[in-house]
């Protein structure tokens, strides 16, 4: 259901991205993590952010749009979950995988939930991940008309298992306990 209402549905091989031209950002990204890949060596060096040439120029976003915006370039698909190979890692540095995320949310609670997804993927051998990016009806915007998300949702699914989180894009919540953000997965999945 989350991949029906996209301006552009992109299969990036490592993940599927539902991109929205009005928000100039993603609404949903899904991928699968495998323990055997996560247990491999990881690339330490981070590549540069790149514009996504699959997106028409007028709806594209750029690294410099974020300068002095008060927001960080928040990965939706985490670099750390995809950095076993250069190709997979590079796919997470496309600007279509980036949204304006508050600095402390990005560095603290969201980072912790991303670590949780890798832990669960290793524990369950594999894990399906669905990230939803939620926007207000009239979202605030940074440069180049990029909409600022109001919430991030992460849905983690394995065999006979699911765990879901919903985190506001607001630094006041950055140091809250992870369990505070737990949601009933039935809200998001059948």
PDB file of C-alpha atoms in Angstrom:
ATOM      1  CA  UNK A   1       0.000   0.000   0.000  1.00  0.00           C
ATOM      2  CA  UNK A   2       2.866   2.383   0.787  1.00  0.00           C
ATOM      3  CA  UNK A   3       4.301   2.099  -2.713  1.00  0.00           C
ATOM      4  CA  UNK A   4       1.169   2.946  -4.718  1.00  0.00           C
ATOM      5  CA  UNK A   5       1.065   6.699  -4.313  1.00  0.00           C
ATOM      6  CA  UNK A   6       4.550   7.706  -5.523  1.00  0.00           C
ATOM      7  CA  UNK A   7       5.543  10.331  -8.069  1.00  0.00           C
ATOM      8  CA  UNK A   8       8.411   7.994  -8.917  1.00  0.00           C
ATOM      9  CA  UNK A   9       8.916   4.435  -7.715  1.00  0.00           C
ATOM     10  CA  UNK A  10      12.594   3.579  -7.945  1.00  0.00           C
ATOM     11  CA  UNK A  11      14.122   0.143  -7.678  1.00  0.00           C
ATOM     12  CA  UNK A  12      17.654   0.801  -6.448  1.00  0.00           C
ATOM     13  CA  UNK A  13      18.495  -2.933  -6.323  1.00  0.00           C
ATOM     14  CA  UNK A  14      19.351  -2.722  -2.603  1.00  0.00           C
ATOM     15  CA  UNK A  15      16.064  -1.008  -1.755  1.00  0.00           C
ATOM     16  CA  UNK A  16      12.857   0.373  -3.237  1.00  0.00           C
ATOM     17  CA  UNK A  17      12.184   4.096  -2.894  1.00  0.00           C
ATOM     18  CA  UNK A  18       8.790   5.812  -3.191  1.00  0.00           C
ATOM     19  CA  UNK A  19       9.782   9.390  -4.059  1.00  0.00           C
ATOM     20  CA  UNK A  20       7.409  12.339  -3.958  1.00  0.00           C
ATOM     21  CA  UNK A  21       7.870  15.380  -6.234  1.00  0.00           C
ATOM     22  CA  UNK A  22       5.824  17.694  -4.021  1.00  0.00           C
ATOM     23  CA  UNK A  23       7.909  16.968  -0.906  1.00  0.00           C
ATOM     24  CA  UNK A  24      11.121  16.530  -2.909  1.00  0.00           C
ATOM     25  CA  UNK A  25      11.734  13.576  -0.683  1.00  0.00           C
ATOM     26  CA  UNK A  26      10.953   9.964  -0.045  1.00  0.00           C
ATOM     27  CA  UNK A  27       7.711   8.747   1.532  1.00  0.00           C
ATOM     28  CA  UNK A  28       8.658   5.092   1.931  1.00  0.00           C
ATOM     29  CA  UNK A  29      11.722   2.906   1.491  1.00  0.00           C
ATOM     30  CA  UNK A  30      11.822  -0.872   1.885  1.00  0.00           C
ATOM     31  CA  UNK A  31      14.740  -3.286   1.999  1.00  0.00           C
ATOM     32  CA  UNK A  32      15.856  -6.625   3.345  1.00  0.00           C
ATOM     33  CA  UNK A  33      18.860  -7.203   5.586  1.00  0.00           C
ATOM     34  CA  UNK A  34      20.739 -10.489   5.793  1.00  0.00           C
ATOM     35  CA  UNK A  35      22.939 -11.549   8.690  1.00  0.00           C
ATOM     36  CA  UNK A  36      25.585 -13.052   6.428  1.00  0.00           C
ATOM     37  CA  UNK A  37      26.101  -9.702   4.694  1.00  0.00           C
ATOM     38  CA  UNK A  38      25.987  -7.670   7.905  1.00  0.00           C
ATOM     39  CA  UNK A  39      28.649  -9.938   9.406  1.00  0.00           C
ATOM     40  CA  UNK A  40      31.121  -9.158   6.612  1.00  0.00           C
ATOM     41  CA  UNK A  41      33.842  -6.525   6.773  1.00  0.00           C
ATOM     42  CA  UNK A  42      32.505  -3.003   6.484  1.00  0.00           C
ATOM     43  CA  UNK A  43      33.767  -0.027   4.537  1.00  0.00           C
ATOM     44  CA  UNK A  44      34.856   2.686   6.956  1.00  0.00           C
ATOM     45  CA  UNK A  45      35.184   5.589   4.555  1.00  0.00           C
ATOM     46  CA  UNK A  46      31.993   7.411   3.664  1.00  0.00           C
ATOM     47  CA  UNK A  47      31.465   8.399   0.022  1.00  0.00           C
ATOM     48  CA  UNK A  48      30.160  11.775  -1.068  1.00  0.00           C
ATOM     49  CA  UNK A  49      26.482  12.510  -1.380  1.00  0.00           C
ATOM     50  CA  UNK A  50      25.285  12.391  -4.984  1.00  0.00           C
ATOM     51  CA  UNK A  51      22.274  13.778  -6.779  1.00  0.00           C
ATOM     52  CA  UNK A  52      19.895  11.117  -8.079  1.00  0.00           C
ATOM     53  CA  UNK A  53      19.853  11.362 -11.865  1.00  0.00           C
ATOM     54  CA  UNK A  54      16.773   9.099 -12.068  1.00  0.00           C
ATOM     55  CA  UNK A  55      14.755  12.067 -10.823  1.00  0.00           C
ATOM     56  CA  UNK A  56      13.814  14.893 -13.218  1.00  0.00           C
ATOM     57  CA  UNK A  57      16.029  17.937 -12.555  1.00  0.00           C
ATOM     58  CA  UNK A  58      13.298  20.177 -11.159  1.00  0.00           C
ATOM     59  CA  UNK A  59      12.427  17.637  -8.427  1.00  0.00           C
ATOM     60  CA  UNK A  60      15.987  16.689  -7.583  1.00  0.00           C
ATOM     61  CA  UNK A  61      17.774  17.622  -4.367  1.00  0.00           C
ATOM     62  CA  UNK A  62      21.415  18.465  -3.783  1.00  0.00           C
ATOM     63  CA  UNK A  63      23.984  18.239  -1.019  1.00  0.00           C
ATOM     64  CA  UNK A  64      24.244  22.015  -0.740  1.00  0.00           C
ATOM     65  CA  UNK A  65      20.471  22.476  -0.225  1.00  0.00           C
ATOM     66  CA  UNK A  66      21.128  21.483   3.389  1.00  0.00           C
ATOM     67  CA  UNK A  67      23.847  24.027   4.148  1.00  0.00           C
ATOM     68  CA  UNK A  68      22.900  26.260   7.107  1.00  0.00           C
ATOM     69  CA  UNK A  69      19.371  24.795   7.088  1.00  0.00           C
ATOM     70  CA  UNK A  70      19.404  23.724  10.734  1.00  0.00           C
ATOM     71  CA  UNK A  71      18.949  20.117   9.578  1.00  0.00           C
ATOM     72  CA  UNK A  72      21.331  17.254   8.892  1.00  0.00           C
ATOM     73  CA  UNK A  73      21.268  15.012   5.839  1.00  0.00           C
ATOM     74  CA  UNK A  74      19.485  12.070   7.417  1.00  0.00           C
ATOM     75  CA  UNK A  75      19.814   8.722   5.665  1.00  0.00           C
ATOM     76  CA  UNK A  76      16.582   6.767   5.385  1.00  0.00           C
ATOM     77  CA  UNK A  77      18.414   3.573   4.435  1.00  0.00           C
ATOM     78  CA  UNK A  78      21.344   3.641   6.898  1.00  0.00           C
ATOM     79  CA  UNK A  79      24.878   3.622   5.530  1.00  0.00           C
ATOM     80  CA  UNK A  80      25.854   1.173   8.292  1.00  0.00           C
ATOM     81  CA  UNK A  81      23.246  -1.357   7.171  1.00  0.00           C
ATOM     82  CA  UNK A  82      24.493  -1.290   3.579  1.00  0.00           C
ATOM     83  CA  UNK A  83      28.247  -0.722   3.676  1.00  0.00           C
ATOM     84  CA  UNK A  84      29.500  -4.259   2.980  1.00  0.00           C
ATOM     85  CA  UNK A  85      30.099  -3.374  -0.694  1.00  0.00           C
ATOM     86  CA  UNK A  86      30.941  -0.047  -2.364  1.00  0.00           C
ATOM     87  CA  UNK A  87      27.884  -0.294  -4.657  1.00  0.00           C
ATOM     88  CA  UNK A  88      25.438  -0.877  -1.816  1.00  0.00           C
ATOM     89  CA  UNK A  89      27.005   1.854   0.274  1.00  0.00           C
ATOM     90  CA  UNK A  90      26.952   4.333  -2.604  1.00  0.00           C
ATOM     91  CA  UNK A  91      23.228   3.711  -3.105  1.00  0.00           C
ATOM     92  CA  UNK A  92      22.585   5.100   0.398  1.00  0.00           C
ATOM     93  CA  UNK A  93      24.413   8.341  -0.440  1.00  0.00           C
ATOM     94  CA  UNK A  94      22.005   9.258  -3.220  1.00  0.00           C
ATOM     95  CA  UNK A  95      20.198  12.442  -2.205  1.00  0.00           C
ATOM     96  CA  UNK A  96      16.859  10.674  -2.846  1.00  0.00           C
ATOM     97  CA  UNK A  97      17.648   8.592   0.282  1.00  0.00           C
ATOM     98  CA  UNK A  98      18.192  11.743   2.370  1.00  0.00           C
ATOM     99  CA  UNK A  99      15.683  13.882   4.281  1.00  0.00           C
ATOM    100  CA  UNK A 100      16.102  16.953   6.530  1.00  0.00           C
ATOM    101  CA  UNK A 101      16.530  15.385   9.958  1.00  0.00           C
ATOM    102  CA  UNK A 102      17.198  17.142  13.252  1.00  0.00           C
ATOM    103  CA  UNK A 103      20.812  16.680  14.322  1.00  0.00           C
ATOM    104  CA  UNK A 104      20.271  15.045  17.719  1.00  0.00           C
ATOM    105  CA  UNK A 105      17.484  12.776  16.468  1.00  0.00           C
ATOM    106  CA  UNK A 106      19.806  11.624  13.678  1.00  0.00           C
ATOM    107  CA  UNK A 107      22.767  11.082  16.014  1.00  0.00           C
ATOM    108  CA  UNK A 108      20.944   9.624  19.010  1.00  0.00           C
ATOM    109  CA  UNK A 109      17.553   7.899  19.042  1.00  0.00           C
ATOM    110  CA  UNK A 110      17.299   7.230  15.294  1.00  0.00           C
ATOM    111  CA  UNK A 111      20.857   5.907  15.283  1.00  0.00           C
ATOM    112  CA  UNK A 112      19.941   3.613  18.170  1.00  0.00           C
ATOM    113  CA  UNK A 113      16.927   2.257  16.260  1.00  0.00           C
ATOM    114  CA  UNK A 114      19.170   1.686  13.225  1.00  0.00           C
ATOM    115  CA  UNK A 115      21.533  -0.323  15.423  1.00  0.00           C
ATOM    116  CA  UNK A 116      18.520  -2.267  16.616  1.00  0.00           C
ATOM    117  CA  UNK A 117      17.596  -3.194  13.024  1.00  0.00           C
ATOM    118  CA  UNK A 118      21.080  -4.634  12.439  1.00  0.00           C
ATOM    119  CA  UNK A 119      21.004  -6.520  15.726  1.00  0.00           C
ATOM    120  CA  UNK A 120      17.599  -8.039  14.864  1.00  0.00           C
ATOM    121  CA  UNK A 121      18.722  -8.942  11.328  1.00  0.00           C
ATOM    122  CA  UNK A 122      21.682 -10.845  12.764  1.00  0.00           C
ATOM    123  CA  UNK A 123      19.551 -12.505  15.421  1.00  0.00           C
ATOM    124  CA  UNK A 124      16.825 -13.587  12.957  1.00  0.00           C
ATOM    125  CA  UNK A 125      19.190 -14.304  10.008  1.00  0.00           C
ATOM    126  CA  UNK A 126      17.176 -11.838   7.930  1.00  0.00           C
ATOM    127  CA  UNK A 127      14.902  -8.884   8.457  1.00  0.00           C
ATOM    128  CA  UNK A 128      12.510  -6.895   6.315  1.00  0.00           C
ATOM    129  CA  UNK A 129      12.644  -3.166   6.961  1.00  0.00           C
ATOM    130  CA  UNK A 130      10.091  -0.589   5.920  1.00  0.00           C
ATOM    131  CA  UNK A 131      10.789   3.086   6.628  1.00  0.00           C
ATOM    132  CA  UNK A 132       7.948   5.576   6.355  1.00  0.00           C
ATOM    133  CA  UNK A 133       8.605   9.299   6.236  1.00  0.00           C
ATOM    134  CA  UNK A 134       5.571  11.307   7.336  1.00  0.00           C
ATOM    135  CA  UNK A 135       4.890  14.949   6.480  1.00  0.00           C
ATOM    136  CA  UNK A 136       2.384  17.518   7.723  1.00  0.00           C
ATOM    137  CA  UNK A 137      -0.303  18.755   5.323  1.00  0.00           C
ATOM    138  CA  UNK A 138       1.634  21.976   4.873  1.00  0.00           C
ATOM    139  CA  UNK A 139       5.191  21.053   5.791  1.00  0.00           C
ATOM    140  CA  UNK A 140       7.894  23.608   6.519  1.00  0.00           C
ATOM    141  CA  UNK A 141      10.631  23.560   3.915  1.00  0.00           C
ATOM    142  CA  UNK A 142      14.353  24.154   3.605  1.00  0.00           C
ATOM    143  CA  UNK A 143      16.185  25.452   0.531  1.00  0.00           C
ATOM    144  CA  UNK A 144      15.120  24.177  -2.900  1.00  0.00           C
ATOM    145  CA  UNK A 145      11.620  23.617  -1.471  1.00  0.00           C
ATOM    146  CA  UNK A 146      12.542  20.371   0.320  1.00  0.00           C
ATOM    147  CA  UNK A 147       9.805  19.415   2.790  1.00  0.00           C
ATOM    148  CA  UNK A 148      10.787  18.724   6.406  1.00  0.00           C
ATOM    149  CA  UNK A 149       9.341  15.430   7.696  1.00  0.00           C
ATOM    150  CA  UNK A 150       7.336  15.467  10.923  1.00  0.00           C
ATOM    151  CA  UNK A 151       7.854  11.785  11.840  1.00  0.00           C
ATOM    152  CA  UNK A 152       9.982   8.782  10.938  1.00  0.00           C
ATOM    153  CA  UNK A 153       8.504   5.295  11.197  1.00  0.00           C
ATOM    154  CA  UNK A 154      10.540   2.094  11.120  1.00  0.00           C
ATOM    155  CA  UNK A 155       8.808  -1.265  10.712  1.00  0.00           C
ATOM    156  CA  UNK A 156      10.968  -4.317  11.401  1.00  0.00           C
ATOM    157  CA  UNK A 157       9.692  -7.736  10.355  1.00  0.00           C
ATOM    158  CA  UNK A 158      11.102 -11.241  10.586  1.00  0.00           C
ATOM    159  CA  UNK A 159       9.505 -14.684  10.713  1.00  0.00           C
ATOM    160  CA  UNK A 160       6.861 -14.578  13.483  1.00  0.00           C
ATOM    161  CA  UNK A 161       8.241 -11.263  14.676  1.00  0.00           C
ATOM    162  CA  UNK A 162       7.594  -7.551  14.236  1.00  0.00           C
ATOM    163  CA  UNK A 163       8.684  -4.364  15.974  1.00  0.00           C
ATOM    164  CA  UNK A 164       7.741  -0.797  15.067  1.00  0.00           C
ATOM    165  CA  UNK A 165       8.862   2.695  16.036  1.00  0.00           C
ATOM    166  CA  UNK A 166       7.575   6.196  15.351  1.00  0.00           C
ATOM    167  CA  UNK A 167       9.921   9.082  16.154  1.00  0.00           C
ATOM    168  CA  UNK A 168       9.161  12.807  15.830  1.00  0.00           C
ATOM    169  CA  UNK A 169      11.673  14.933  13.922  1.00  0.00           C
ATOM    170  CA  UNK A 170      12.228  17.020  17.042  1.00  0.00           C
ATOM    171  CA  UNK A 171      15.421  17.193  19.092  1.00  0.00           C
ATOM    172  CA  UNK A 172      13.528  17.356  22.396  1.00  0.00           C
ATOM    173  CA  UNK A 173      12.982  13.616  22.004  1.00  0.00           C
ATOM    174  CA  UNK A 174      16.561  12.694  21.076  1.00  0.00           C
ATOM    175  CA  UNK A 175      17.497  11.160  24.421  1.00  0.00           C
ATOM    176  CA  UNK A 176      14.232   9.424  25.249  1.00  0.00           C
ATOM    177  CA  UNK A 177      14.297   5.677  25.820  1.00  0.00           C
ATOM    178  CA  UNK A 178      13.828   3.642  22.640  1.00  0.00           C
ATOM    179  CA  UNK A 179      10.768   1.869  24.054  1.00  0.00           C
ATOM    180  CA  UNK A 180       8.975   5.210  24.372  1.00  0.00           C
ATOM    181  CA  UNK A 181       8.640   5.250  20.561  1.00  0.00           C
ATOM    182  CA  UNK A 182       7.385   1.675  20.168  1.00  0.00           C
ATOM    183  CA  UNK A 183       4.108   1.391  18.297  1.00  0.00           C
ATOM    184  CA  UNK A 184       1.647  -1.371  17.604  1.00  0.00           C
ATOM    185  CA  UNK A 185       2.703  -2.710  14.199  1.00  0.00           C
ATOM    186  CA  UNK A 186      -0.929  -3.398  13.280  1.00  0.00           C
ATOM    187  CA  UNK A 187      -1.203   0.317  12.556  1.00  0.00           C
ATOM    188  CA  UNK A 188       1.171  -0.154   9.651  1.00  0.00           C
ATOM    189  CA  UNK A 189       1.027  -3.763   8.517  1.00  0.00           C
ATOM    190  CA  UNK A 190      -1.710  -6.386   8.225  1.00  0.00           C
TER     191      UNK A 190
END
